[in-house]
mmCIF file of C-alpha atoms in Angstrom:
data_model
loop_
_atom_site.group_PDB
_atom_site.id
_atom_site.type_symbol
_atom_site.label_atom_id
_atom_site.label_comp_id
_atom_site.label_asym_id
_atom_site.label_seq_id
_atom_site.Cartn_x
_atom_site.Cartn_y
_atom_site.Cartn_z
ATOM 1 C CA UNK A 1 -187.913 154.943 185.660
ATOM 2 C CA UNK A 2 -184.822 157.268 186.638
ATOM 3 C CA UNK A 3 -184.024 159.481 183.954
ATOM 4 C CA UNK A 4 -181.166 162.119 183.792
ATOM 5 C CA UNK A 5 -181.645 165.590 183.603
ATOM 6 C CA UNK A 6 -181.015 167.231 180.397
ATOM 7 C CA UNK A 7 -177.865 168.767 181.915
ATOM 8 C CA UNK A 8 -176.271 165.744 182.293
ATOM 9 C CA UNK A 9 -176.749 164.587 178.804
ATOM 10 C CA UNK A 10 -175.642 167.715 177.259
ATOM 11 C CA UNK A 11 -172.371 167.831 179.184
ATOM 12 C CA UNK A 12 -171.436 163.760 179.076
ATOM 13 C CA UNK A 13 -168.243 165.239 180.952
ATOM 14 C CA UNK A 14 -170.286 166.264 183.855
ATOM 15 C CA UNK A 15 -168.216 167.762 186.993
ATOM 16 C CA UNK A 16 -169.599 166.392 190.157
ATOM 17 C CA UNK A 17 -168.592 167.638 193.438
ATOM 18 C CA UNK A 18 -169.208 165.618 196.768
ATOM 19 C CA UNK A 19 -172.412 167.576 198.204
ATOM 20 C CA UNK A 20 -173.893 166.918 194.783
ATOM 21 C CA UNK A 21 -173.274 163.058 194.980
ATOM 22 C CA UNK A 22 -174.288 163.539 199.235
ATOM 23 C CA UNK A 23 -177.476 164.927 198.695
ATOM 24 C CA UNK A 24 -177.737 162.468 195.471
ATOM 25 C CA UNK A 25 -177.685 159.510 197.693
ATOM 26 C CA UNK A 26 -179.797 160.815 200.885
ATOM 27 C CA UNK A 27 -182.905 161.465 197.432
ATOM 28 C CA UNK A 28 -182.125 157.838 196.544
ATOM 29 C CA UNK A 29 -183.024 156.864 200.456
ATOM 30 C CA UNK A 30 -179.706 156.151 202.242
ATOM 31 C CA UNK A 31 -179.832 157.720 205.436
ATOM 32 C CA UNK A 32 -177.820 157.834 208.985
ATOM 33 C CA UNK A 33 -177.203 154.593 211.237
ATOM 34 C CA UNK A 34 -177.551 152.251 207.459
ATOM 35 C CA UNK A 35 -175.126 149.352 206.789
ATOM 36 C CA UNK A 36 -174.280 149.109 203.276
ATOM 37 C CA UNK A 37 -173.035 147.079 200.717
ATOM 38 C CA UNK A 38 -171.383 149.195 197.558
ATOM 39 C CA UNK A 39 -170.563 147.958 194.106
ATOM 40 C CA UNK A 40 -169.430 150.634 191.872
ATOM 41 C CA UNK A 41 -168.646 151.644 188.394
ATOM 42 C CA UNK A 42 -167.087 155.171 189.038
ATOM 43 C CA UNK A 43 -165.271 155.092 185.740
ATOM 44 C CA UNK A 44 -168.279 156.566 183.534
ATOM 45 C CA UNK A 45 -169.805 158.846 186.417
ATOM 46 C CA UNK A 46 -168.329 161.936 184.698
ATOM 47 C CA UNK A 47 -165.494 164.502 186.384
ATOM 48 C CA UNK A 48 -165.826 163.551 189.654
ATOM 49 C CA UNK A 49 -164.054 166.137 191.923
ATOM 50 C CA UNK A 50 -161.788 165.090 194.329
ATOM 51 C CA UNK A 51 -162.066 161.475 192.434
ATOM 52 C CA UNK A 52 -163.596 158.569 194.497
ATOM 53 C CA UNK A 53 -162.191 159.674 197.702
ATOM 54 C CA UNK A 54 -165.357 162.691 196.996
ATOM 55 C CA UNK A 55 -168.110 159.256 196.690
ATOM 56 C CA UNK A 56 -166.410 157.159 199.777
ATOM 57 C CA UNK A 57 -166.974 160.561 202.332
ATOM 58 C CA UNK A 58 -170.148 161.113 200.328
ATOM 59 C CA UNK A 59 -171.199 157.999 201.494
ATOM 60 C CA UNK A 60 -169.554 158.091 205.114
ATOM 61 C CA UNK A 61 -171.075 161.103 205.289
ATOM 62 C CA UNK A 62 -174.595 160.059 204.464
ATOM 63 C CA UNK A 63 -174.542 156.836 207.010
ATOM 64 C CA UNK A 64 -172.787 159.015 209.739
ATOM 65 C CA UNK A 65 -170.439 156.980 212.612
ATOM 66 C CA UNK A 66 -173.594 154.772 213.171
ATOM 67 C CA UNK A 67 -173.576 153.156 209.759
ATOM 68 C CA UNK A 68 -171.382 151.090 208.101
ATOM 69 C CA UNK A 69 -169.705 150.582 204.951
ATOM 70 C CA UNK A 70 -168.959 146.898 203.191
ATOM 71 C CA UNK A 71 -166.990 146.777 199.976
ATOM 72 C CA UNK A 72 -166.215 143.612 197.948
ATOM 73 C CA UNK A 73 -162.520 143.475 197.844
ATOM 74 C CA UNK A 74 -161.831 139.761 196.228
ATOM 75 C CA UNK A 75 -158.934 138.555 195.137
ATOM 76 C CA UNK A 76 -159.165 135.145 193.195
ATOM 77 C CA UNK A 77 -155.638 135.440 191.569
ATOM 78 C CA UNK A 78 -154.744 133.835 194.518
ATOM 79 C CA UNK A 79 -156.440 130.512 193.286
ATOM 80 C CA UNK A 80 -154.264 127.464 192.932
ATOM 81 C CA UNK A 81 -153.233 127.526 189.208
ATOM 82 C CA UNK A 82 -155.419 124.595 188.407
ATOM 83 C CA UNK A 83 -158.541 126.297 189.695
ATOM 84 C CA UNK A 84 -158.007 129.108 187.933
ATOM 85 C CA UNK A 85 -160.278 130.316 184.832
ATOM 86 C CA UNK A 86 -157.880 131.354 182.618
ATOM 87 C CA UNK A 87 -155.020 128.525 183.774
ATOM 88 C CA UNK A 88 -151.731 129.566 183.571
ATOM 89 C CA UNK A 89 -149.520 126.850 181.536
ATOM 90 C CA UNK A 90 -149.220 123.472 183.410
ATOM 91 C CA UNK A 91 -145.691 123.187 182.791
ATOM 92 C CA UNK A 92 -145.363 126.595 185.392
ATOM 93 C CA UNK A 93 -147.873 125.483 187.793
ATOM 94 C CA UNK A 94 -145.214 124.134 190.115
ATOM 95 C CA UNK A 95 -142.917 126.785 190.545
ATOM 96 C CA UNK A 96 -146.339 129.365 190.638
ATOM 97 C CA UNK A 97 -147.039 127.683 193.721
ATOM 98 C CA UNK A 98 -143.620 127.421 195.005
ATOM 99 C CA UNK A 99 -143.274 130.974 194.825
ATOM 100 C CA UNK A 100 -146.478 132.090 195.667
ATOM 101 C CA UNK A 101 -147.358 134.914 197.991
ATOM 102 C CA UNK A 102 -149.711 134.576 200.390
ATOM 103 C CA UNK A 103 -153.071 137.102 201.248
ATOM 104 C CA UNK A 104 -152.189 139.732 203.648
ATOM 105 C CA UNK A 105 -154.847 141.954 204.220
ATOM 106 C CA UNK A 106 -152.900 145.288 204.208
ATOM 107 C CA UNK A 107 -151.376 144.890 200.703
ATOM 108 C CA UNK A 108 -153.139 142.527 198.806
ATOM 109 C CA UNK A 109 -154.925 144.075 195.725
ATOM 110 C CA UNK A 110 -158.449 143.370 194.762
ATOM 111 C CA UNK A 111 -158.263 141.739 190.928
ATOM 112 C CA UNK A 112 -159.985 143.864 188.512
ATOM 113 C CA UNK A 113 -161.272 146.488 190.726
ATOM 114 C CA UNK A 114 -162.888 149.939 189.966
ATOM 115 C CA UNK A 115 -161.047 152.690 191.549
ATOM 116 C CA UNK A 116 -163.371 153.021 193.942
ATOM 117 C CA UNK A 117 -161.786 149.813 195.888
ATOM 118 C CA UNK A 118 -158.626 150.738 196.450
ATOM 119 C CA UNK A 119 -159.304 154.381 196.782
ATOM 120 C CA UNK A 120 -162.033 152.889 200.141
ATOM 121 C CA UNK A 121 -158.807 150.491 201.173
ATOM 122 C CA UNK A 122 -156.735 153.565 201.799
ATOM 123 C CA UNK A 123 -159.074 155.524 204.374
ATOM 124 C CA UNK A 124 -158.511 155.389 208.257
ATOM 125 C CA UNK A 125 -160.404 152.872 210.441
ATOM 126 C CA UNK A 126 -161.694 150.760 206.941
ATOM 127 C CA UNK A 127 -160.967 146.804 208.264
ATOM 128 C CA UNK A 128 -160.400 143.652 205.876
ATOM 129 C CA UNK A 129 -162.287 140.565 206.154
ATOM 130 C CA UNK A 130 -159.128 137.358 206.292
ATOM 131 C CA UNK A 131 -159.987 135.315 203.398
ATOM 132 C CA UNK A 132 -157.633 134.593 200.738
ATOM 133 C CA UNK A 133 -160.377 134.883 197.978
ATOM 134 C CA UNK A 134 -163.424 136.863 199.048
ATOM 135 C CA UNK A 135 -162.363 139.614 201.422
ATOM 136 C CA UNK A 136 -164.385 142.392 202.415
ATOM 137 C CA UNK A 137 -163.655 146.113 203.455
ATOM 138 C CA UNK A 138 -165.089 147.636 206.249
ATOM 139 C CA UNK A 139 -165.716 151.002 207.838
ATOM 140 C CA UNK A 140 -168.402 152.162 210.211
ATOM 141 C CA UNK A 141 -169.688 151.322 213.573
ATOM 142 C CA UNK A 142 -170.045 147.241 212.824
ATOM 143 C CA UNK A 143 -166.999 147.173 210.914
ATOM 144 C CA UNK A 144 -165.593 144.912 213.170
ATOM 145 C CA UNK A 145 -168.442 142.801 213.331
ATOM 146 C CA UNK A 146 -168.577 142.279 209.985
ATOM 147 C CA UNK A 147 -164.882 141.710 209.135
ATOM 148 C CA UNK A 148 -164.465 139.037 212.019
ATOM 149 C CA UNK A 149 -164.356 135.122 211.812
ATOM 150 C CA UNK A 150 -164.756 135.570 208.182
ATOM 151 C CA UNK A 151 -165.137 131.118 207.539
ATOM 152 C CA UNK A 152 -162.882 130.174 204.960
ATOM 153 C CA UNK A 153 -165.074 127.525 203.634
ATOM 154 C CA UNK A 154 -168.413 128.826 201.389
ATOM 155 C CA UNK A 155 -166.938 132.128 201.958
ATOM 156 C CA UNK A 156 -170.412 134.082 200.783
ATOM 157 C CA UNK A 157 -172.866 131.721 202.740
ATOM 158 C CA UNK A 158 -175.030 132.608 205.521
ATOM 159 C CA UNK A 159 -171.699 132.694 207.943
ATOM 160 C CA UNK A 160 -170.182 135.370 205.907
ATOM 161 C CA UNK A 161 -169.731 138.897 205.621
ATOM 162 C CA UNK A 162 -172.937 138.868 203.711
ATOM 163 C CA UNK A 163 -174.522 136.331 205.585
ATOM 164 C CA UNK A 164 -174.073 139.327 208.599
ATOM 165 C CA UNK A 165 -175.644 141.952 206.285
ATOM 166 C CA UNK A 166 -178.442 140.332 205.583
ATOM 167 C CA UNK A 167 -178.986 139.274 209.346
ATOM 168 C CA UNK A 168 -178.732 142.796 210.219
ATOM 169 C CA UNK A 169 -181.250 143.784 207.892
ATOM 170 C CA UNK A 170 -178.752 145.880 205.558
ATOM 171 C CA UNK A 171 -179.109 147.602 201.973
ATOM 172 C CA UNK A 172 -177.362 147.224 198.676
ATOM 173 C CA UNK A 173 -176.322 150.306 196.496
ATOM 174 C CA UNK A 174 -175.224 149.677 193.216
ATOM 175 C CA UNK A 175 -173.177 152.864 191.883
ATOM 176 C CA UNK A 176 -172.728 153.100 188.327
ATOM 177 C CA UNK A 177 -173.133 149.276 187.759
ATOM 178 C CA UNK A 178 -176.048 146.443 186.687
ATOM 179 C CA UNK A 179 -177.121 143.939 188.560
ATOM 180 C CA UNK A 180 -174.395 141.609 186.723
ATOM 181 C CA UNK A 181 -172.207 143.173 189.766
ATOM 182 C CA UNK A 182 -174.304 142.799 192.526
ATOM 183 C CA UNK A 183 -172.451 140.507 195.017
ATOM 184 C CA UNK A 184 -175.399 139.995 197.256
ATOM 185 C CA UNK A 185 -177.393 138.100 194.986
ATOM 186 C CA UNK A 186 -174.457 135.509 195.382
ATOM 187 C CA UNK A 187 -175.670 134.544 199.141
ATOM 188 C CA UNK A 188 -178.647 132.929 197.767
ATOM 189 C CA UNK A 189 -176.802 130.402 195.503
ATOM 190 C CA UNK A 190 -175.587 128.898 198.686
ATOM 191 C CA UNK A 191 -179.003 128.894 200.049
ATOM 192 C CA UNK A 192 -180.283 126.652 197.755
ATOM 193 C CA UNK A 193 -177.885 123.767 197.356
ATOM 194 C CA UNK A 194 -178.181 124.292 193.637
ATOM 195 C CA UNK A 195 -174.617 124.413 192.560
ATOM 196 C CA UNK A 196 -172.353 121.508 193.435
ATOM 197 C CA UNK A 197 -169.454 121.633 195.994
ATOM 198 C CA UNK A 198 -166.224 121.884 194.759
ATOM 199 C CA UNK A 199 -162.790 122.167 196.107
ATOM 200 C CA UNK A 200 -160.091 125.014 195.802
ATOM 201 C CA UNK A 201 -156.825 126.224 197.061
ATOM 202 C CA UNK A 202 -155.088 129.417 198.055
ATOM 203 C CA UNK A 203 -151.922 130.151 199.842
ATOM 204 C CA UNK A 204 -151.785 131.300 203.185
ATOM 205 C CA UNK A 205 -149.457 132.216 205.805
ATOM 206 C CA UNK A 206 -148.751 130.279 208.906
ATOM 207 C CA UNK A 207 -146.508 130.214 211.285
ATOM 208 C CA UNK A 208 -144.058 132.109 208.806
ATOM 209 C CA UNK A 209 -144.393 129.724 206.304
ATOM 210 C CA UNK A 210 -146.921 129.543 203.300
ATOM 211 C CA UNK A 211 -149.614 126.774 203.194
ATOM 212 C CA UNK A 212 -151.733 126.134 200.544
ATOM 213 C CA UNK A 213 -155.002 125.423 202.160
ATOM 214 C CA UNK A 214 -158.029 123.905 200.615
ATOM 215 C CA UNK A 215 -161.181 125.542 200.357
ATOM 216 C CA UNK A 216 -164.528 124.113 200.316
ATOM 217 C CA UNK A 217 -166.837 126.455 197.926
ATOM 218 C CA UNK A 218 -168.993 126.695 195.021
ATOM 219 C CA UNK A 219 -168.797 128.266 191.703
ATOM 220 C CA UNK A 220 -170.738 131.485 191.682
ATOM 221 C CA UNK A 221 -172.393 132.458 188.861
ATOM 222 C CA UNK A 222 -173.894 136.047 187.864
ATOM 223 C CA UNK A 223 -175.660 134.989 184.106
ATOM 224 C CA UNK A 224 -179.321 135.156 185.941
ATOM 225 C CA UNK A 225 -178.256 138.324 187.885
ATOM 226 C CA UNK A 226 -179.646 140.841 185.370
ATOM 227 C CA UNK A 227 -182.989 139.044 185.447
ATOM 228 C CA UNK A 228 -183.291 138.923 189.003
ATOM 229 C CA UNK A 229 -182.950 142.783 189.255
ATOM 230 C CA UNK A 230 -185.359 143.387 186.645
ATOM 231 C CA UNK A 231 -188.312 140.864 188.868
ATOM 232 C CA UNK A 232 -187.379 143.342 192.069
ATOM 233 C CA UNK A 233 -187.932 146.238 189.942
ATOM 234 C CA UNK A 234 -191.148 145.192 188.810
ATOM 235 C CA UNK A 235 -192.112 144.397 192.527
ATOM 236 C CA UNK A 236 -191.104 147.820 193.133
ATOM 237 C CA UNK A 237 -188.696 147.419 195.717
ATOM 238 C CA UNK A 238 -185.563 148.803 193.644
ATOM 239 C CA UNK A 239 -185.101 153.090 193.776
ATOM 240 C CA UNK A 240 -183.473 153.634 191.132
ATOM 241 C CA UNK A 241 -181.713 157.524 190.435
ATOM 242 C CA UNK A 242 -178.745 158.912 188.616
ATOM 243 C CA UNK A 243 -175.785 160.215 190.199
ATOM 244 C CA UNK A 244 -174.571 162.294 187.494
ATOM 245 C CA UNK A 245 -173.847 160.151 184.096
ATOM 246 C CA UNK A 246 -174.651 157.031 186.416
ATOM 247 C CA UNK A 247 -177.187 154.612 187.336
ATOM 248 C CA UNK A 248 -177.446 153.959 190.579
ATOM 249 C CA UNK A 249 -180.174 151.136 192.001
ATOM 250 C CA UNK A 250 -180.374 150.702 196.189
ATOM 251 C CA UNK A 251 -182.903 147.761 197.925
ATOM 252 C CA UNK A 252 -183.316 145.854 201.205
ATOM 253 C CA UNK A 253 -179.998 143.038 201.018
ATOM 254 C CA UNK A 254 -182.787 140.800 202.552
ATOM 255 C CA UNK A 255 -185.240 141.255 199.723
ATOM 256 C CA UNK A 256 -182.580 140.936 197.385
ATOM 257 C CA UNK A 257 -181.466 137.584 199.038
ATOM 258 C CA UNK A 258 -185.082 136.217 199.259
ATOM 259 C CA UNK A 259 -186.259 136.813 195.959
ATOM 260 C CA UNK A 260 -183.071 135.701 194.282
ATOM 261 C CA UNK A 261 -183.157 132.539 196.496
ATOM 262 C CA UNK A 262 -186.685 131.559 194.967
ATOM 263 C CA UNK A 263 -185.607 132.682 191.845
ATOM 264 C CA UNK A 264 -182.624 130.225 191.877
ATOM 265 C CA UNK A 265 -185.088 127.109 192.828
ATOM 266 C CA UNK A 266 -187.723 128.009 190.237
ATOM 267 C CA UNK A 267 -185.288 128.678 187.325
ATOM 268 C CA UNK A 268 -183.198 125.415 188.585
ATOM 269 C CA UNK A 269 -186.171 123.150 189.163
ATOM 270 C CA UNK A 270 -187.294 123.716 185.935
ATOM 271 C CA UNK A 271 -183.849 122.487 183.977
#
Protein backbone atom coordinates (compact mmCIF):
# COMPACT_ATOMS: atom_id res chain seq x y z
CA UNK A 1 0.00 0.00 0.00
CA UNK A 2 1.20 3.69 -0.92
CA UNK A 3 1.81 5.58 2.05
CA UNK A 4 2.95 9.30 2.33
CA UNK A 5 6.02 10.36 3.65
CA UNK A 6 6.01 11.90 6.97
CA UNK A 7 6.71 15.26 5.30
CA UNK A 8 3.68 15.38 3.68
CA UNK A 9 1.59 14.75 6.68
CA UNK A 10 3.29 17.21 8.79
CA UNK A 11 2.88 20.04 6.30
CA UNK A 12 -0.98 19.16 4.97
CA UNK A 13 -0.21 22.50 2.94
CA UNK A 14 2.48 20.86 1.02
CA UNK A 15 4.14 23.09 -1.91
CA UNK A 16 4.64 21.00 -4.94
CA UNK A 17 6.54 22.16 -7.83
CA UNK A 18 6.26 20.46 -11.38
CA UNK A 19 9.64 18.29 -11.40
CA UNK A 20 8.37 16.96 -8.08
CA UNK A 21 4.92 15.86 -9.56
CA UNK A 22 7.27 14.79 -13.13
CA UNK A 23 9.43 12.55 -11.49
CA UNK A 24 6.25 11.54 -9.17
CA UNK A 25 4.52 10.14 -12.13
CA UNK A 26 7.58 8.53 -14.21
CA UNK A 27 8.02 6.30 -10.11
CA UNK A 28 4.31 5.53 -10.54
CA UNK A 29 5.25 3.97 -14.26
CA UNK A 30 4.06 6.50 -16.88
CA UNK A 31 6.62 6.79 -19.34
CA UNK A 32 7.27 8.35 -23.06
CA UNK A 33 5.10 7.33 -26.25
CA UNK A 34 1.85 6.34 -23.37
CA UNK A 35 -1.77 7.34 -24.17
CA UNK A 36 -3.58 8.30 -21.18
CA UNK A 37 -6.71 8.77 -19.70
CA UNK A 38 -6.67 11.43 -16.52
CA UNK A 39 -9.29 11.93 -13.87
CA UNK A 40 -8.25 14.28 -11.26
CA UNK A 41 -8.95 15.71 -7.92
CA UNK A 42 -6.28 18.57 -7.82
CA UNK A 43 -8.22 20.45 -5.20
CA UNK A 44 -6.66 18.55 -2.03
CA UNK A 45 -3.09 17.91 -3.67
CA UNK A 46 -1.63 20.70 -1.50
CA UNK A 47 0.13 24.20 -2.94
CA UNK A 48 0.64 23.22 -6.18
CA UNK A 49 3.02 25.73 -7.91
CA UNK A 50 2.17 27.12 -10.97
CA UNK A 51 -1.51 25.49 -10.23
CA UNK A 52 -2.67 22.70 -12.66
CA UNK A 53 -1.07 24.16 -15.62
CA UNK A 54 2.42 22.66 -13.35
CA UNK A 55 0.39 18.74 -13.46
CA UNK A 56 -0.90 19.11 -17.33
CA UNK A 57 3.15 19.84 -18.56
CA UNK A 58 4.06 17.39 -15.81
CA UNK A 59 2.22 15.01 -17.58
CA UNK A 60 3.01 16.23 -21.28
CA UNK A 61 6.21 16.13 -20.20
CA UNK A 62 6.32 12.58 -18.94
CA UNK A 63 4.48 11.04 -22.28
CA UNK A 64 6.69 13.32 -24.55
CA UNK A 65 5.14 14.32 -28.36
CA UNK A 66 4.63 10.49 -28.82
CA UNK A 67 1.99 10.11 -26.14
CA UNK A 68 -1.19 11.34 -25.72
CA UNK A 69 -3.40 12.90 -23.34
CA UNK A 70 -7.47 12.15 -22.98
CA UNK A 71 -9.48 14.15 -20.48
CA UNK A 72 -13.21 13.66 -19.72
CA UNK A 73 -14.73 16.94 -20.51
CA UNK A 74 -18.75 16.11 -20.28
CA UNK A 75 -21.25 18.30 -20.29
CA UNK A 76 -24.79 16.80 -19.46
CA UNK A 77 -26.43 20.24 -18.67
CA UNK A 78 -27.06 20.11 -22.08
CA UNK A 79 -29.72 17.27 -21.54
CA UNK A 80 -33.25 17.96 -22.62
CA UNK A 81 -34.95 19.23 -19.39
CA UNK A 82 -36.93 16.08 -19.02
CA UNK A 83 -33.85 13.89 -18.99
CA UNK A 84 -32.29 15.71 -16.64
CA UNK A 85 -31.56 14.45 -12.89
CA UNK A 86 -32.37 17.24 -11.08
CA UNK A 87 -35.42 18.51 -13.65
CA UNK A 88 -35.82 21.93 -13.90
CA UNK A 89 -39.71 22.94 -13.33
CA UNK A 90 -42.01 21.61 -16.14
CA UNK A 91 -43.79 24.71 -16.46
CA UNK A 92 -40.05 26.24 -17.93
CA UNK A 93 -39.19 23.31 -19.91
CA UNK A 94 -40.48 24.93 -23.07
CA UNK A 95 -38.91 28.09 -23.20
CA UNK A 96 -35.40 26.10 -21.74
CA UNK A 97 -35.45 24.49 -24.94
CA UNK A 98 -36.47 27.35 -26.99
CA UNK A 99 -33.63 29.19 -25.84
CA UNK A 100 -31.18 26.71 -25.55
CA UNK A 101 -27.60 26.93 -26.67
CA UNK A 102 -26.14 24.46 -28.45
CA UNK A 103 -22.42 22.44 -27.73
CA UNK A 104 -19.63 24.16 -29.37
CA UNK A 105 -16.53 22.66 -28.63
CA UNK A 106 -14.41 25.84 -28.07
CA UNK A 107 -16.60 27.34 -25.29
CA UNK A 108 -18.66 24.90 -23.83
CA UNK A 109 -17.80 24.22 -20.10
CA UNK A 110 -17.45 20.82 -18.62
CA UNK A 111 -20.32 20.62 -15.59
CA UNK A 112 -18.75 20.18 -12.33
CA UNK A 113 -15.23 19.95 -13.30
CA UNK A 114 -11.96 20.03 -11.20
CA UNK A 115 -9.71 22.73 -12.27
CA UNK A 116 -7.69 20.58 -13.85
CA UNK A 117 -10.31 20.47 -16.98
CA UNK A 118 -10.48 23.67 -17.94
CA UNK A 119 -7.00 24.58 -17.01
CA UNK A 120 -6.03 21.20 -19.94
CA UNK A 121 -8.90 23.00 -22.35
CA UNK A 122 -6.81 26.12 -22.49
CA UNK A 123 -3.33 24.63 -23.76
CA UNK A 124 -2.23 24.75 -27.52
CA UNK A 125 -2.88 21.79 -29.87
CA UNK A 126 -5.49 20.02 -26.96
CA UNK A 127 -8.65 18.88 -29.53
CA UNK A 128 -12.42 18.25 -28.39
CA UNK A 129 -14.26 15.21 -29.13
CA UNK A 130 -18.12 16.67 -30.94
CA UNK A 131 -20.60 15.27 -28.67
CA UNK A 132 -23.06 17.31 -26.96
CA UNK A 133 -22.81 15.20 -23.69
CA UNK A 134 -19.60 13.21 -23.39
CA UNK A 135 -16.77 15.13 -25.02
CA UNK A 136 -13.29 14.41 -24.65
CA UNK A 137 -10.00 16.57 -24.67
CA UNK A 138 -7.15 15.69 -26.47
CA UNK A 139 -3.46 16.43 -26.80
CA UNK A 140 -0.61 14.31 -28.04
CA UNK A 141 0.38 12.51 -31.11
CA UNK A 142 -3.25 10.51 -31.55
CA UNK A 143 -5.13 13.38 -30.50
CA UNK A 144 -6.75 13.49 -33.58
CA UNK A 145 -7.44 10.01 -33.71
CA UNK A 146 -9.06 9.95 -30.74
CA UNK A 147 -11.23 13.11 -30.96
CA UNK A 148 -12.61 12.10 -34.53
CA UNK A 149 -16.07 10.54 -35.53
CA UNK A 150 -16.87 10.68 -31.94
CA UNK A 151 -20.76 8.49 -32.59
CA UNK A 152 -23.35 10.34 -30.99
CA UNK A 153 -25.28 7.35 -30.05
CA UNK A 154 -23.76 5.09 -26.82
CA UNK A 155 -21.28 7.78 -26.70
CA UNK A 156 -18.75 5.58 -24.24
CA UNK A 157 -19.14 2.20 -26.19
CA UNK A 158 -16.57 0.39 -28.01
CA UNK A 159 -16.84 3.22 -30.99
CA UNK A 160 -15.86 5.90 -28.65
CA UNK A 161 -13.12 7.84 -27.44
CA UNK A 162 -12.66 5.10 -24.94
CA UNK A 163 -13.55 2.43 -27.08
CA UNK A 164 -10.06 3.86 -29.08
CA UNK A 165 -8.08 3.76 -25.79
CA UNK A 166 -8.69 0.61 -24.99
CA UNK A 167 -8.01 -0.65 -28.66
CA UNK A 168 -4.78 1.01 -28.48
CA UNK A 169 -3.86 -0.64 -25.45
CA UNK A 170 -3.84 2.70 -23.24
CA UNK A 171 -3.55 3.42 -19.32
CA UNK A 172 -5.73 5.11 -16.77
CA UNK A 173 -4.28 7.54 -14.07
CA UNK A 174 -6.43 8.54 -11.47
CA UNK A 175 -4.95 11.86 -9.75
CA UNK A 176 -6.22 12.66 -6.49
CA UNK A 177 -9.54 10.71 -7.01
CA UNK A 178 -11.27 6.97 -6.20
CA UNK A 179 -12.33 4.78 -8.44
CA UNK A 180 -16.00 6.39 -8.05
CA UNK A 181 -14.36 8.77 -10.90
CA UNK A 182 -12.89 6.49 -13.09
CA UNK A 183 -14.62 6.97 -16.51
CA UNK A 184 -13.15 3.91 -18.06
CA UNK A 185 -14.86 1.50 -16.07
CA UNK A 186 -18.01 3.00 -17.88
CA UNK A 187 -17.01 1.18 -21.38
CA UNK A 188 -17.79 -2.07 -19.90
CA UNK A 189 -21.46 -1.30 -18.98
CA UNK A 190 -22.03 -1.11 -22.66
CA UNK A 191 -20.27 -4.31 -23.14
CA UNK A 192 -22.55 -6.22 -21.39
CA UNK A 193 -26.05 -5.26 -22.43
CA UNK A 194 -26.85 -4.99 -18.76
CA UNK A 195 -28.46 -1.64 -18.54
CA UNK A 196 -31.46 -0.91 -20.73
CA UNK A 197 -31.49 1.54 -23.73
CA UNK A 198 -32.92 4.66 -23.25
CA UNK A 199 -33.46 7.76 -25.20
CA UNK A 200 -32.14 11.43 -24.68
CA UNK A 201 -31.85 14.78 -26.23
CA UNK A 202 -29.41 17.62 -26.60
CA UNK A 203 -29.30 20.63 -28.76
CA UNK A 204 -27.14 20.96 -31.55
CA UNK A 205 -26.26 23.23 -34.23
CA UNK A 206 -27.04 22.78 -37.85
CA UNK A 207 -27.06 24.57 -40.58
CA UNK A 208 -27.25 27.79 -38.28
CA UNK A 209 -30.08 26.68 -36.59
CA UNK A 210 -30.40 24.58 -33.29
CA UNK A 211 -31.81 20.99 -33.40
CA UNK A 212 -32.54 19.03 -30.65
CA UNK A 213 -31.35 15.65 -31.61
CA UNK A 214 -32.09 12.40 -29.94
CA UNK A 215 -29.62 10.28 -28.50
CA UNK A 216 -29.61 6.66 -28.12
CA UNK A 217 -27.63 5.79 -24.68
CA UNK A 218 -27.69 4.19 -21.42
CA UNK A 219 -27.64 5.32 -17.93
CA UNK A 220 -24.18 4.95 -16.50
CA UNK A 221 -23.77 4.11 -13.22
CA UNK A 222 -20.52 4.38 -10.88
CA UNK A 223 -22.14 2.65 -7.31
CA UNK A 224 -19.97 -0.73 -8.13
CA UNK A 225 -16.95 1.42 -9.23
CA UNK A 226 -15.21 1.45 -5.83
CA UNK A 227 -15.48 -2.33 -5.67
CA UNK A 228 -14.16 -2.96 -8.93
CA UNK A 229 -10.90 -1.02 -8.09
CA UNK A 230 -10.45 -2.71 -4.94
CA UNK A 231 -10.70 -6.64 -7.08
CA UNK A 232 -7.76 -5.01 -9.52
CA UNK A 233 -5.86 -4.09 -6.56
CA UNK A 234 -5.97 -7.34 -5.09
CA UNK A 235 -4.94 -8.86 -8.55
CA UNK A 236 -2.16 -6.54 -8.32
CA UNK A 237 -2.45 -4.77 -11.39
CA UNK A 238 -3.19 -1.18 -9.77
CA UNK A 239 0.35 1.05 -8.72
CA UNK A 240 -0.76 2.98 -6.48
CA UNK A 241 1.66 6.28 -5.07
CA UNK A 242 1.08 9.70 -3.65
CA UNK A 243 1.67 12.79 -5.40
CA UNK A 244 2.01 14.99 -2.55
CA UNK A 245 -1.33 15.02 -0.21
CA UNK A 246 -2.85 12.77 -3.11
CA UNK A 247 -3.64 9.38 -4.10
CA UNK A 248 -2.91 8.59 -7.24
CA UNK A 249 -3.79 4.81 -8.78
CA UNK A 250 -2.56 4.09 -12.75
CA UNK A 251 -3.50 0.41 -14.65
CA UNK A 252 -3.77 -1.05 -18.17
CA UNK A 253 -7.47 0.75 -19.59
CA UNK A 254 -7.79 -2.85 -21.04
CA UNK A 255 -7.53 -4.62 -17.73
CA UNK A 256 -9.64 -2.17 -16.26
CA UNK A 257 -12.31 -2.73 -19.05
CA UNK A 258 -12.06 -6.59 -18.84
CA UNK A 259 -12.32 -7.12 -15.33
CA UNK A 260 -15.06 -4.58 -14.84
CA UNK A 261 -16.92 -6.19 -17.81
CA UNK A 262 -17.01 -9.66 -15.88
CA UNK A 263 -17.60 -7.94 -12.90
CA UNK A 264 -20.79 -6.31 -14.34
CA UNK A 265 -22.19 -9.94 -15.59
CA UNK A 266 -21.39 -11.71 -12.32
CA UNK A 267 -22.79 -8.98 -9.98
CA UNK A 268 -25.89 -8.60 -12.60
CA UNK A 269 -26.51 -12.29 -13.13
CA UNK A 270 -26.79 -12.79 -9.71
CA UNK A 271 -29.83 -10.05 -9.05
Amino acid sequence: MAERSAYFIENERTVIHKQDIKIQLEQLGIQKGMLLIVNADTLHMGYLNGGCQAVIEALMECVGYEGTIVVPTFTPQYKDPACQKDKPPRQQWQEIRKQALPFDRKLSEPMGADPFVYQFLRNDAVLRSNHPLYSFAAWGKYAKLICDKHPLHFALGKDSPLGKIYEMNGYCILLGCEYEACTMFHMAEYQEDIFPVKLVSAPIESNHRILWKDLLDIEQHNENFSEIGEVMEDRKIVKTAYIANSKCHFFSAREAVNLASTYFHMYYDEI
